[in-house]
Amino acid sequence: MGDQEHVSLIKASTNASQYFVDSYYAALNQRRNTIASFYMAPAAMPGTNLPSISFNGSPIPTAAAMQTLFEQQIPQAHYEVQCYDCHVVNPNYVVEGSHVPPAKTGKNMTILLGVSGYVKYGKPKEAQPRAFSESFLLVPNPGAITGQQRMKNVKEWVIQTQTFRIVV
């Protein structure tokens, strides 16, 4: 991989990560009914247990279960991201049905994203901030790459693996 291609991948992963962080944590704060849409569809990798989700050490079996957890069990929350870091893991991730040229577009890579910050559960003025740390493996959304989904606001990157932890 040449230097220019490497720089392009870094820029693409940074832009994708920033957009993901902004939209995902806004959903956790205000649009919990959209949480499941941030995860890869199990049909994207049949025969696997993906997406893989761990919330404070507890496995969550599906994206729908994660959304239900936030809608029914977790009180109102306000997440404040303090920092994030991202790295390209695989610059040539093969998305079934994709005709995107390898690496040049930055649309077919996997991204490791680490996020940390504070969260308040409950009424904002009464809740105490708790530190959190979260890791994601983001993969291209096959529908966004192949053009199969023509819906407004299709997410280009979805969660394949996630681990959330409240920091003690």
JSON list of C-alpha atoms in Angstrom, two decimals:
[
{"chain": "A", "resi": 1, "resn": "MET", "atom": "CA", "xyz": [0.00, 0.00, 0.00]},
{"chain": "A", "resi": 2, "resn": "GLY", "atom": "CA", "xyz": [1.42, 3.36, -1.01]},
{"chain": "A", "resi": 3, "resn": "ASP", "atom": "CA", "xyz": [1.69, 6.39, 1.24]},
{"chain": "A", "resi": 4, "resn": "GLN", "atom": "CA", "xyz": [-1.13, 8.24, -0.53]},
{"chain": "A", "resi": 5, "resn": "GLU", "atom": "CA", "xyz": [-3.45, 5.24, -0.23]},
{"chain": "A", "resi": 6, "resn": "HIS", "atom": "CA", "xyz": [-2.55, 4.90, 3.46]},
{"chain": "A", "resi": 7, "resn": "VAL", "atom": "CA", "xyz": [-3.35, 8.59, 4.07]},
{"chain": "A", "resi": 8, "resn": "SER", "atom": "CA", "xyz": [-6.67, 8.16, 2.22]},
{"chain": "A", "resi": 9, "resn": "LEU", "atom": "CA", "xyz": [-7.61, 5.22, 4.44]},
{"chain": "A", "resi": 10, "resn": "ILE", "atom": "CA", "xyz": [-6.75, 7.17, 7.59]},
{"chain": "A", "resi": 11, "resn": "LYS", "atom": "CA", "xyz": [-8.90, 10.11, 6.46]},
{"chain": "A", "resi": 12, "resn": "ALA", "atom": "CA", "xyz": [-11.78, 7.84, 5.48]},
{"chain": "A", "resi": 13, "resn": "SER", "atom": "CA", "xyz": [-11.68, 5.92, 8.78]},
{"chain": "A", "resi": 14, "resn": "THR", "atom": "CA", "xyz": [-11.47, 9.14, 10.80]},
{"chain": "A", "resi": 15, "resn": "ASN", "atom": "CA", "xyz": [-14.44, 10.67, 8.95]},
{"chain": "A", "resi": 16, "resn": "ALA", "atom": "CA", "xyz": [-16.47, 7.47, 9.27]},
{"chain": "A", "resi": 17, "resn": "SER", "atom": "CA", "xyz": [-15.66, 7.22, 12.99]},
{"chain": "A", "resi": 18, "resn": "GLN", "atom": "CA", "xyz": [-16.57, 10.84, 13.69]},
{"chain": "A", "resi": 19, "resn": "TYR", "atom": "CA", "xyz": [-19.91, 10.46, 11.90]},
{"chain": "A", "resi": 20, "resn": "PHE", "atom": "CA", "xyz": [-20.59, 7.17, 13.70]},
{"chain": "A", "resi": 21, "resn": "VAL", "atom": "CA", "xyz": [-19.76, 8.59, 17.15]},
{"chain": "A", "resi": 22, "resn": "ASP", "atom": "CA", "xyz": [-21.95, 11.65, 16.58]},
{"chain": "A", "resi": 23, "resn": "SER", "atom": "CA", "xyz": [-24.94, 9.68, 15.33]},
{"chain": "A", "resi": 24, "resn": "TYR", "atom": "CA", "xyz": [-24.71, 6.61, 17.62]},
{"chain": "A", "resi": 25, "resn": "TYR", "atom": "CA", "xyz": [-24.47, 8.54, 20.88]},
{"chain": "A", "resi": 26, "resn": "ALA", "atom": "CA", "xyz": [-27.21, 10.94, 19.76]},
{"chain": "A", "resi": 27, "resn": "ALA", "atom": "CA", "xyz": [-29.39, 7.86, 19.26]},
{"chain": "A", "resi": 28, "resn": "LEU", "atom": "CA", "xyz": [-28.56, 6.55, 22.74]},
{"chain": "A", "resi": 29, "resn": "ASN", "atom": "CA", "xyz": [-29.44, 9.95, 24.19]},
{"chain": "A", "resi": 30, "resn": "GLN", "atom": "CA", "xyz": [-32.56, 10.80, 22.20]},
{"chain": "A", "resi": 31, "resn": "ARG", "atom": "CA", "xyz": [-33.62, 8.24, 19.56]},
{"chain": "A", "resi": 32, "resn": "ARG", "atom": "CA", "xyz": [-33.49, 4.86, 21.26]},
{"chain": "A", "resi": 33, "resn": "ASN", "atom": "CA", "xyz": [-35.98, 3.43, 18.76]},
{"chain": "A", "resi": 34, "resn": "THR", "atom": "CA", "xyz": [-33.20, 3.57, 16.13]},
{"chain": "A", "resi": 35, "resn": "ILE", "atom": "CA", "xyz": [-30.49, 1.71, 18.06]},
{"chain": "A", "resi": 36, "resn": "ALA", "atom": "CA", "xyz": [-30.91, -1.63, 16.25]},
{"chain": "A", "resi": 37, "resn": "SER", "atom": "CA", "xyz": [-30.23, 0.07, 12.89]},
{"chain": "A", "resi": 38, "resn": "PHE", "atom": "CA", "xyz": [-26.62, 0.69, 13.92]},
{"chain": "A", "resi": 39, "resn": "TYR", "atom": "CA", "xyz": [-25.80, -3.05, 13.85]},
{"chain": "A", "resi": 40, "resn": "MET", "atom": "CA", "xyz": [-24.98, -5.36, 10.98]},
{"chain": "A", "resi": 41, "resn": "ALA", "atom": "CA", "xyz": [-27.80, -7.63, 9.87]},
{"chain": "A", "resi": 42, "resn": "PRO", "atom": "CA", "xyz": [-27.17, -11.26, 10.91]},
{"chain": "A", "resi": 43, "resn": "ALA", "atom": "CA", "xyz": [-27.91, -12.24, 7.29]},
{"chain": "A", "resi": 44, "resn": "ALA", "atom": "CA", "xyz": [-24.72, -10.39, 6.25]},
{"chain": "A", "resi": 45, "resn": "MET", "atom": "CA", "xyz": [-22.67, -13.26, 7.74]},
{"chain": "A", "resi": 46, "resn": "PRO", "atom": "CA", "xyz": [-24.90, -16.32, 8.03]},
{"chain": "A", "resi": 47, "resn": "GLY", "atom": "CA", "xyz": [-23.79, -19.09, 10.34]},
{"chain": "A", "resi": 48, "resn": "THR", "atom": "CA", "xyz": [-22.15, -16.69, 12.81]},
{"chain": "A", "resi": 49, "resn": "ASN", "atom": "CA", "xyz": [-23.28, -15.14, 16.07]},
{"chain": "A", "resi": 50, "resn": "LEU", "atom": "CA", "xyz": [-22.82, -11.63, 14.75]},
{"chain": "A", "resi": 51, "resn": "PRO", "atom": "CA", "xyz": [-23.23, -8.95, 15.72]},
{"chain": "A", "resi": 52, "resn": "SER", "atom": "CA", "xyz": [-21.42, -9.68, 18.98]},
{"chain": "A", "resi": 53, "resn": "ILE", "atom": "CA", "xyz": [-22.54, -7.32, 21.75]},
{"chain": "A", "resi": 54, "resn": "SER", "atom": "CA", "xyz": [-21.35, -7.14, 25.35]},
{"chain": "A", "resi": 55, "resn": "PHE", "atom": "CA", "xyz": [-22.86, -4.58, 27.70]},
{"chain": "A", "resi": 56, "resn": "ASN", "atom": "CA", "xyz": [-21.04, -4.27, 31.03]},
{"chain": "A", "resi": 57, "resn": "GLY", "atom": "CA", "xyz": [-19.93, -7.88, 30.84]},
{"chain": "A", "resi": 58, "resn": "SER", "atom": "CA", "xyz": [-23.31, -9.30, 29.84]},
{"chain": "A", "resi": 59, "resn": "PRO", "atom": "CA", "xyz": [-23.76, -10.71, 26.36]},
{"chain": "A", "resi": 60, "resn": "ILE", "atom": "CA", "xyz": [-26.65, -9.23, 24.39]},
{"chain": "A", "resi": 61, "resn": "PRO", "atom": "CA", "xyz": [-27.91, -11.76, 21.81]},
{"chain": "A", "resi": 62, "resn": "THR", "atom": "CA", "xyz": [-29.17, -9.41, 19.08]},
{"chain": "A", "resi": 63, "resn": "ALA", "atom": "CA", "xyz": [-29.32, -5.78, 17.99]},
{"chain": "A", "resi": 64, "resn": "ALA", "atom": "CA", "xyz": [-33.06, -5.84, 18.70]},
{"chain": "A", "resi": 65, "resn": "ALA", "atom": "CA", "xyz": [-32.34, -7.03, 22.25]},
{"chain": "A", "resi": 66, "resn": "MET", "atom": "CA", "xyz": [-29.89, -4.13, 22.70]},
{"chain": "A", "resi": 67, "resn": "GLN", "atom": "CA", "xyz": [-32.55, -1.68, 21.56]},
{"chain": "A", "resi": 68, "resn": "THR", "atom": "CA", "xyz": [-35.10, -3.26, 23.92]},
{"chain": "A", "resi": 69, "resn": "LEU", "atom": "CA", "xyz": [-32.61, -3.02, 26.80]},
{"chain": "A", "resi": 70, "resn": "PHE", "atom": "CA", "xyz": [-32.29, 0.73, 26.24]},
{"chain": "A", "resi": 71, "resn": "GLU", "atom": "CA", "xyz": [-35.98, 1.31, 25.64]},
{"chain": "A", "resi": 72, "resn": "GLN", "atom": "CA", "xyz": [-37.29, -0.71, 28.60]},
{"chain": "A", "resi": 73, "resn": "GLN", "atom": "CA", "xyz": [-34.60, -1.14, 31.25]},
{"chain": "A", "resi": 74, "resn": "ILE", "atom": "CA", "xyz": [-32.03, 1.64, 31.09]},
{"chain": "A", "resi": 75, "resn": "PRO", "atom": "CA", "xyz": [-33.22, 4.98, 32.43]},
{"chain": "A", "resi": 76, "resn": "GLN", "atom": "CA", "xyz": [-32.88, 8.19, 30.48]},
{"chain": "A", "resi": 77, "resn": "ALA", "atom": "CA", "xyz": [-29.22, 8.67, 29.65]},
{"chain": "A", "resi": 78, "resn": "HIS", "atom": "CA", "xyz": [-26.90, 11.39, 28.52]},
{"chain": "A", "resi": 79, "resn": "TYR", "atom": "CA", "xyz": [-23.62, 10.22, 26.97]},
{"chain": "A", "resi": 80, "resn": "GLU", "atom": "CA", "xyz": [-20.81, 12.71, 26.63]},
{"chain": "A", "resi": 81, "resn": "VAL", "atom": "CA", "xyz": [-17.94, 11.45, 24.51]},
{"chain": "A", "resi": 82, "resn": "GLN", "atom": "CA", "xyz": [-14.59, 12.79, 25.67]},
{"chain": "A", "resi": 83, "resn": "CYS", "atom": "CA", "xyz": [-12.39, 11.14, 23.06]},
{"chain": "A", "resi": 84, "resn": "TYR", "atom": "CA", "xyz": [-12.24, 8.46, 20.41]},
{"chain": "A", "resi": 85, "resn": "ASP", "atom": "CA", "xyz": [-9.52, 6.76, 18.42]},
{"chain": "A", "resi": 86, "resn": "CYS", "atom": "CA", "xyz": [-9.80, 4.67, 15.28]},
{"chain": "A", "resi": 87, "resn": "HIS", "atom": "CA", "xyz": [-7.60, 2.33, 13.30]},
{"chain": "A", "resi": 88, "resn": "VAL", "atom": "CA", "xyz": [-8.04, 0.54, 10.00]},
{"chain": "A", "resi": 89, "resn": "VAL", "atom": "CA", "xyz": [-7.98, -3.19, 10.76]},
{"chain": "A", "resi": 90, "resn": "ASN", "atom": "CA", "xyz": [-8.53, -4.65, 7.31]},
{"chain": "A", "resi": 91, "resn": "PRO", "atom": "CA", "xyz": [-8.27, -2.33, 4.28]},
{"chain": "A", "resi": 92, "resn": "ASN", "atom": "CA", "xyz": [-9.74, -4.98, 1.94]},
{"chain": "A", "resi": 93, "resn": "TYR", "atom": "CA", "xyz": [-12.82, -6.32, 3.71]},
{"chain": "A", "resi": 94, "resn": "VAL", "atom": "CA", "xyz": [-14.90, -8.22, 1.18]},
{"chain": "A", "resi": 95, "resn": "VAL", "atom": "CA", "xyz": [-18.56, -7.30, 1.23]},
{"chain": "A", "resi": 96, "resn": "GLU", "atom": "CA", "xyz": [-20.65, -9.86, -0.60]},
{"chain": "A", "resi": 97, "resn": "GLY", "atom": "CA", "xyz": [-22.11, -8.43, -3.79]},
{"chain": "A", "resi": 98, "resn": "SER", "atom": "CA", "xyz": [-19.81, -5.40, -3.69]},
{"chain": "A", "resi": 99, "resn": "HIS", "atom": "CA", "xyz": [-18.11, -4.11, -6.80]},
{"chain": "A", "resi": 100, "resn": "VAL", "atom": "CA", "xyz": [-16.06, -1.46, -5.02]},
{"chain": "A", "resi": 101, "resn": "PRO", "atom": "CA", "xyz": [-12.36, -1.49, -5.96]},
{"chain": "A", "resi": 102, "resn": "PRO", "atom": "CA", "xyz": [-10.11, -2.57, -3.06]},
{"chain": "A", "resi": 103, "resn": "ALA", "atom": "CA", "xyz": [-8.89, 0.07, -0.62]},
{"chain": "A", "resi": 104, "resn": "LYS", "atom": "CA", "xyz": [-8.96, 3.08, -2.96]},
{"chain": "A", "resi": 105, "resn": "THR", "atom": "CA", "xyz": [-12.41, 4.25, -1.86]},
{"chain": "A", "resi": 106, "resn": "GLY", "atom": "CA", "xyz": [-12.04, 3.44, 1.82]},
{"chain": "A", "resi": 107, "resn": "LYS", "atom": "CA", "xyz": [-15.55, 1.98, 1.69]},
{"chain": "A", "resi": 108, "resn": "ASN", "atom": "CA", "xyz": [-14.54, -1.63, 2.18]},
{"chain": "A", "resi": 109, "resn": "MET", "atom": "CA", "xyz": [-12.36, -1.57, 5.27]},
{"chain": "A", "resi": 110, "resn": "THR", "atom": "CA", "xyz": [-12.99, -2.57, 8.86]},
{"chain": "A", "resi": 111, "resn": "ILE", "atom": "CA", "xyz": [-12.45, 0.03, 11.57]},
{"chain": "A", "resi": 112, "resn": "LEU", "atom": "CA", "xyz": [-11.52, -0.51, 15.21]},
{"chain": "A", "resi": 113, "resn": "LEU", "atom": "CA", "xyz": [-13.05, 2.35, 17.19]},
{"chain": "A", "resi": 114, "resn": "GLY", "atom": "CA", "xyz": [-12.37, 3.06, 20.86]},
{"chain": "A", "resi": 115, "resn": "VAL", "atom": "CA", "xyz": [-14.56, 5.60, 22.65]},
{"chain": "A", "resi": 116, "resn": "SER", "atom": "CA", "xyz": [-14.46, 6.95, 26.19]},
{"chain": "A", "resi": 117, "resn": "GLY", "atom": "CA", "xyz": [-16.42, 9.53, 28.07]},
{"chain": "A", "resi": 118, "resn": "TYR", "atom": "CA", "xyz": [-19.07, 10.04, 30.71]},
{"chain": "A", "resi": 119, "resn": "VAL", "atom": "CA", "xyz": [-22.67, 8.93, 31.00]},
{"chain": "A", "resi": 120, "resn": "LYS", "atom": "CA", "xyz": [-25.42, 10.09, 33.34]},
{"chain": "A", "resi": 121, "resn": "TYR", "atom": "CA", "xyz": [-28.35, 7.72, 33.89]},
{"chain": "A", "resi": 122, "resn": "GLY", "atom": "CA", "xyz": [-31.56, 9.29, 35.18]},
{"chain": "A", "resi": 123, "resn": "LYS", "atom": "CA", "xyz": [-32.57, 12.93, 35.48]},
{"chain": "A", "resi": 124, "resn": "PRO", "atom": "CA", "xyz": [-29.68, 15.07, 34.18]},
{"chain": "A", "resi": 125, "resn": "LYS", "atom": "CA", "xyz": [-29.49, 17.40, 37.19]},
{"chain": "A", "resi": 126, "resn": "GLU", "atom": "CA", "xyz": [-29.66, 14.54, 39.70]},
{"chain": "A", "resi": 127, "resn": "ALA", "atom": "CA", "xyz": [-27.54, 11.87, 38.03]},
{"chain": "A", "resi": 128, "resn": "GLN", "atom": "CA", "xyz": [-23.86, 11.46, 38.80]},
{"chain": "A", "resi": 129, "resn": "PRO", "atom": "CA", "xyz": [-21.52, 11.15, 35.79]},
{"chain": "A", "resi": 130, "resn": "ARG", "atom": "CA", "xyz": [-19.95, 7.71, 35.36]},
{"chain": "A", "resi": 131, "resn": "ALA", "atom": "CA", "xyz": [-16.97, 7.08, 33.13]},
{"chain": "A", "resi": 132, "resn": "PHE", "atom": "CA", "xyz": [-17.39, 4.58, 30.30]},
{"chain": "A", "resi": 133, "resn": "SER", "atom": "CA", "xyz": [-15.20, 2.88, 27.77]},
{"chain": "A", "resi": 134, "resn": "GLU", "atom": "CA", "xyz": [-16.48, 1.29, 24.59]},
{"chain": "A", "resi": 135, "resn": "SER", "atom": "CA", "xyz": [-14.91, -0.58, 21.68]},
{"chain": "A", "resi": 136, "resn": "PHE", "atom": "CA", "xyz": [-16.45, -1.23, 18.29]},
{"chain": "A", "resi": 137, "resn": "LEU", "atom": "CA", "xyz": [-15.49, -3.10, 15.17]},
{"chain": "A", "resi": 138, "resn": "LEU", "atom": "CA", "xyz": [-17.25, -1.26, 12.36]},
{"chain": "A", "resi": 139, "resn": "VAL", "atom": "CA", "xyz": [-17.80, -2.91, 9.00]},
{"chain": "A", "resi": 140, "resn": "PRO", "atom": "CA", "xyz": [-19.25, -1.55, 5.77]},
{"chain": "A", "resi": 141, "resn": "ASN", "atom": "CA", "xyz": [-23.01, -1.86, 5.49]},
{"chain": "A", "resi": 142, "resn": "PRO", "atom": "CA", "xyz": [-23.51, -4.17, 2.48]},
{"chain": "A", "resi": 143, "resn": "GLY", "atom": "CA", "xyz": [-26.68, -2.33, 1.49]},
{"chain": "A", "resi": 144, "resn": "ALA", "atom": "CA", "xyz": [-24.87, 1.01, 1.41]},
{"chain": "A", "resi": 145, "resn": "ILE", "atom": "CA", "xyz": [-22.04, -0.38, -0.73]},
{"chain": "A", "resi": 146, "resn": "THR", "atom": "CA", "xyz": [-24.06, -2.44, -3.17]},
{"chain": "A", "resi": 147, "resn": "GLY", "atom": "CA", "xyz": [-26.80, 0.15, -3.49]},
{"chain": "A", "resi": 148, "resn": "GLN", "atom": "CA", "xyz": [-29.48, -2.39, -2.56]},
{"chain": "A", "resi": 149, "resn": "GLN", "atom": "CA", "xyz": [-30.95, -0.07, 0.05]},
{"chain": "A", "resi": 150, "resn": "ARG", "atom": "CA", "xyz": [-32.27, 3.14, -1.43]},
{"chain": "A", "resi": 151, "resn": "MET", "atom": "CA", "xyz": [-33.60, 4.50, 1.84]},
{"chain": "A", "resi": 152, "resn": "LYS", "atom": "CA", "xyz": [-32.82, 7.89, 3.25]},
{"chain": "A", "resi": 153, "resn": "ASN", "atom": "CA", "xyz": [-30.08, 7.96, 5.89]},
{"chain": "A", "resi": 154, "resn": "VAL", "atom": "CA", "xyz": [-28.64, 4.50, 5.20]},
{"chain": "A", "resi": 155, "resn": "LYS", "atom": "CA", "xyz": [-25.72, 3.96, 7.53]},
{"chain": "A", "resi": 156, "resn": "GLU", "atom": "CA", "xyz": [-22.47, 3.30, 5.67]},
{"chain": "A", "resi": 157, "resn": "TRP", "atom": "CA", "xyz": [-20.84, 1.66, 8.71]},
{"chain": "A", "resi": 158, "resn": "VAL", "atom": "CA", "xyz": [-22.47, -0.78, 11.11]},
{"chain": "A", "resi": 159, "resn": "ILE", "atom": "CA", "xyz": [-21.39, -2.52, 14.29]},
{"chain": "A", "resi": 160, "resn": "GLN", "atom": "CA", "xyz": [-20.08, -6.06, 13.97]},
{"chain": "A", "resi": 161, "resn": "THR", "atom": "CA", "xyz": [-18.64, -6.26, 17.49]},
{"chain": "A", "resi": 162, "resn": "GLN", "atom": "CA", "xyz": [-19.19, -4.03, 20.52]},
{"chain": "A", "resi": 163, "resn": "THR", "atom": "CA", "xyz": [-18.01, -4.08, 24.13]},
{"chain": "A", "resi": 164, "resn": "PHE", "atom": "CA", "xyz": [-19.30, -1.45, 26.58]},
{"chain": "A", "resi": 165, "resn": "ARG", "atom": "CA", "xyz": [-18.05, -1.07, 30.13]},
{"chain": "A", "resi": 166, "resn": "ILE", "atom": "CA", "xyz": [-18.78, 1.37, 32.94]},
{"chain": "A", "resi": 167, "resn": "VAL", "atom": "CA", "xyz": [-15.43, 2.32, 34.45]},
{"chain": "A", "resi": 168, "resn": "VAL", "atom": "CA", "xyz": [-15.38, 1.92, 38.22]}
]
